[in-house]
Tab-separated table of C-alpha atoms and ligand atoms in Angstrom:
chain	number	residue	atom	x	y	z
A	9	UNK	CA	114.196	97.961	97.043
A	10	UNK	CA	111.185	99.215	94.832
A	11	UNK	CA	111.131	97.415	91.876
A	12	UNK	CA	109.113	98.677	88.666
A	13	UNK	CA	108.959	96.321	85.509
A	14	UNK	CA	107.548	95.934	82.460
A	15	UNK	CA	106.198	98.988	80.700
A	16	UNK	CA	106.347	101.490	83.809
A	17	UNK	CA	109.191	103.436	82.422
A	18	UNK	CA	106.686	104.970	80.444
A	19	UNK	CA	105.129	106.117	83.051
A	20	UNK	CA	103.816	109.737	82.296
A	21	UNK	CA	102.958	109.323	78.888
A	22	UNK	CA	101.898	105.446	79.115
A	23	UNK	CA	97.498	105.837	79.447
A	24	UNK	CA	97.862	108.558	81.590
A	25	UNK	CA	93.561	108.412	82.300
A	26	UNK	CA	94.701	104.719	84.446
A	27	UNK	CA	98.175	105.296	85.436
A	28	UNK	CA	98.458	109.565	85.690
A	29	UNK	CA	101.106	112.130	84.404
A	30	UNK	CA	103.894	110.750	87.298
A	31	UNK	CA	106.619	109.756	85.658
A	32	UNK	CA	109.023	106.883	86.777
A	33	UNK	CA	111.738	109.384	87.825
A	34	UNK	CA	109.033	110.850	90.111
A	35	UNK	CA	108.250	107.525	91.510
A	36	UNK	CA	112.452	107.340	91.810
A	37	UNK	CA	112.801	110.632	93.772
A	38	UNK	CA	109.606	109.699	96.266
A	39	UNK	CA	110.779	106.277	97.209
A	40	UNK	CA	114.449	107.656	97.981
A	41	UNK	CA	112.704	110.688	100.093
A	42	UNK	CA	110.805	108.612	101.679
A	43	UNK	CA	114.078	105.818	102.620
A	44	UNK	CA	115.539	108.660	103.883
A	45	UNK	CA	112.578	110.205	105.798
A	46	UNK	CA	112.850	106.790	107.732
A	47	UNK	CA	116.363	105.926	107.986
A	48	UNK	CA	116.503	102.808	104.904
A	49	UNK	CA	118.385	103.111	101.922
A	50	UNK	CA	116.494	102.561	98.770
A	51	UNK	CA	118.371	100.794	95.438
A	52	UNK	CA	116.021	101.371	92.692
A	53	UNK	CA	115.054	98.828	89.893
A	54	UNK	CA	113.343	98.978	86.600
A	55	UNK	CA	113.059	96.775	83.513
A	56	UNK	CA	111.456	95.115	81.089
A	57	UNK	CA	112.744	91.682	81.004
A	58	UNK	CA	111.470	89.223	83.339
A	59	UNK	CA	115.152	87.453	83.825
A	60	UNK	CA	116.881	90.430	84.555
A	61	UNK	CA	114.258	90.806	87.621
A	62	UNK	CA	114.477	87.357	88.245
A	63	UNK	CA	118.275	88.047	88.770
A	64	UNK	CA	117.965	91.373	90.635
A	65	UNK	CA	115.779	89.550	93.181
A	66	UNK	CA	118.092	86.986	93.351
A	67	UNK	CA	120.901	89.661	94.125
A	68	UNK	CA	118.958	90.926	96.946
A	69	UNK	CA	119.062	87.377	99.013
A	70	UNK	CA	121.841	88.751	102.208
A	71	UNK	CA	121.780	92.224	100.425
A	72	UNK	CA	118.684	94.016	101.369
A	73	UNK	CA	115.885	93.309	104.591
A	74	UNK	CA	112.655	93.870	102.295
A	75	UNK	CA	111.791	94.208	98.850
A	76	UNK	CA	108.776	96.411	97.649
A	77	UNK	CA	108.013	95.099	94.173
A	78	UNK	CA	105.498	96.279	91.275
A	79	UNK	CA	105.532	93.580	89.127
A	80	UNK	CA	103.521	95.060	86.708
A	81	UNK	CA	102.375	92.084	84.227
A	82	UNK	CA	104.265	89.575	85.361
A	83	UNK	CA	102.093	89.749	88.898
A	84	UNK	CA	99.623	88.100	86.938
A	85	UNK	CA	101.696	85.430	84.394
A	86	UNK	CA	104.717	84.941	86.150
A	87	UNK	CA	105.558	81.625	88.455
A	88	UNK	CA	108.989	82.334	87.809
A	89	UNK	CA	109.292	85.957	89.771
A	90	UNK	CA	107.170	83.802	92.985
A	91	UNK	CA	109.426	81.642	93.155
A	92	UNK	CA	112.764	83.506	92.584
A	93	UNK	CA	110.861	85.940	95.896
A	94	UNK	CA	110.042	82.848	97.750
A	95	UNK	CA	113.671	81.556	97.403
A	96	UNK	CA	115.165	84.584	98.843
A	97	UNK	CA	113.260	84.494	101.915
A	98	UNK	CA	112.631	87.940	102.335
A	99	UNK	CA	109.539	90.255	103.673
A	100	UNK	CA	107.678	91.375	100.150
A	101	UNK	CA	105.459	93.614	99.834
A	102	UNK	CA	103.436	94.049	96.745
A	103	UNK	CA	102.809	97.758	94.970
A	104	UNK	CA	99.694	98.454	91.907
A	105	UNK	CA	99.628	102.099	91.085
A	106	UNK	CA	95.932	100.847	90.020
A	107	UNK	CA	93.401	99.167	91.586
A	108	UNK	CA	93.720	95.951	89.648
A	109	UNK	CA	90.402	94.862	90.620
A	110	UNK	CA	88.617	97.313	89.265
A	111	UNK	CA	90.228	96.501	86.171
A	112	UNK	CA	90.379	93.414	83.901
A	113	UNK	CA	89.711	90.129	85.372
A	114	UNK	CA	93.095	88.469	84.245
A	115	UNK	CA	94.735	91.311	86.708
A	116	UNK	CA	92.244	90.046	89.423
A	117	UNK	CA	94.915	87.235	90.056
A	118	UNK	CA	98.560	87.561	91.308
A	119	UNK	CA	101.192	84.618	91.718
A	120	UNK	CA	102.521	87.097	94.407
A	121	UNK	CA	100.012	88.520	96.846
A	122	UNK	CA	99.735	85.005	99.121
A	123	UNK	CA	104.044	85.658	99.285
A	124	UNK	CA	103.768	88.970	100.237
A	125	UNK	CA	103.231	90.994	103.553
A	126	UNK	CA	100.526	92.704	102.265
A	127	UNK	CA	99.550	94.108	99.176
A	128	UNK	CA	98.605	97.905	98.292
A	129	UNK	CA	96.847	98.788	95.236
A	130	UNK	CA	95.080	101.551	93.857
A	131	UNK	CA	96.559	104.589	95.619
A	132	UNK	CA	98.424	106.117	92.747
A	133	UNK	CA	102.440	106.081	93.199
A	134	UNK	CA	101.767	106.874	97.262
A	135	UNK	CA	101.757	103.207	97.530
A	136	UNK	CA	105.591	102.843	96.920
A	137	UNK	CA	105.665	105.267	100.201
A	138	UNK	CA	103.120	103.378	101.813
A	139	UNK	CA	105.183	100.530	101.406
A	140	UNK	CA	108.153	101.303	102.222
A	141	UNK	CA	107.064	103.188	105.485
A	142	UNK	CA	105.385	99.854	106.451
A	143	UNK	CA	108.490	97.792	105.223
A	144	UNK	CA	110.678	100.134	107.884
A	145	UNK	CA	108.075	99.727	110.646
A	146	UNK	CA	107.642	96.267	110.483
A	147	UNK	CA	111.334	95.431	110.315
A	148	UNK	CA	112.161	97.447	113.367
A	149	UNK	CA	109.392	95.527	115.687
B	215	LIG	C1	100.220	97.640	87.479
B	215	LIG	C2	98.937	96.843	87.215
B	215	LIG	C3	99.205	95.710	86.240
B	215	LIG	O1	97.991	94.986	85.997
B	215	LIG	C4	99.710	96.256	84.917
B	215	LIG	O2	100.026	95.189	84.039
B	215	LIG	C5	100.854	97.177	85.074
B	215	LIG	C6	100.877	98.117	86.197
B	215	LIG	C7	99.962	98.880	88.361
B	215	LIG	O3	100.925	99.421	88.896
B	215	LIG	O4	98.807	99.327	88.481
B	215	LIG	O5	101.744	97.240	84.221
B	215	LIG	O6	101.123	96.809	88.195
């Protein structure tokens, strides 16, 4: 389940010199190729307020095996989207279109990379792919 939040649905037009013309449907239409280019079915998120990601993630506790998240922001602020991951015990993996440490130091920190598998950052919307490719491998081990 990618999940995109705050401020990536304007995505395109949003500083396209750090984030590039790809818009959020793009990022839509990859991450379902790519579930079905592996066999997983995708269910597709975005928002922009915390709670109602705090409540999707909930939702996903005995409805989904993995969760591929871009927290946007809240990666950097938010307690409240660790722990509502960490309660629903499930593998996480954690998605930056940017590389957030080239960038300002407050995005140098994120309440959710020591939750998550791994972390991929920097390589553009290809990281939802990444992501999800990995998510699919490492759940059929
Ligand atoms: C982001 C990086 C965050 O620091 C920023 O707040 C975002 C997008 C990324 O995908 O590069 O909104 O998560």
């Amino acid at each position: 389940m990618p999940s995109l939040t705050a401020n990536l649905n304007l995505l395109g037009t949003r500083e396209p010199e750090t984030y590039g013309h790809d818009t959020l449907t793009t990022i839509e239409k990859l991450c379902h190729q790519t579930g079905e280019s592996c066999g997983a079915t995708i269910e597709f998120f975005q928002t922009n307020h915390e709670g109602d990601l705090i409540d999707r993630i909930q939702a996903c506790r005995g409805t989904v095996d993995a969760i591929v998240l871009n927290a946007a922001a809240w990666t950097h602020t938010s307690v409240a989207i660790r722990d509502a991951v960490t309660a629903v015990s499930l593998p996480l993996y954690e998605v930056h279109i940017t590389n957030v440490h080239k960038r300002d130091a407050f995005r140098h920190h994120s309440f959710l990379s020591d939750v998550s598998v791994g972390v991929i950052c920097g390589f553009g919307i290809q990281g939802y792919e990444y992501a999800i490719r990995q998510a699919v491998v490492n759940l059929n081990k």
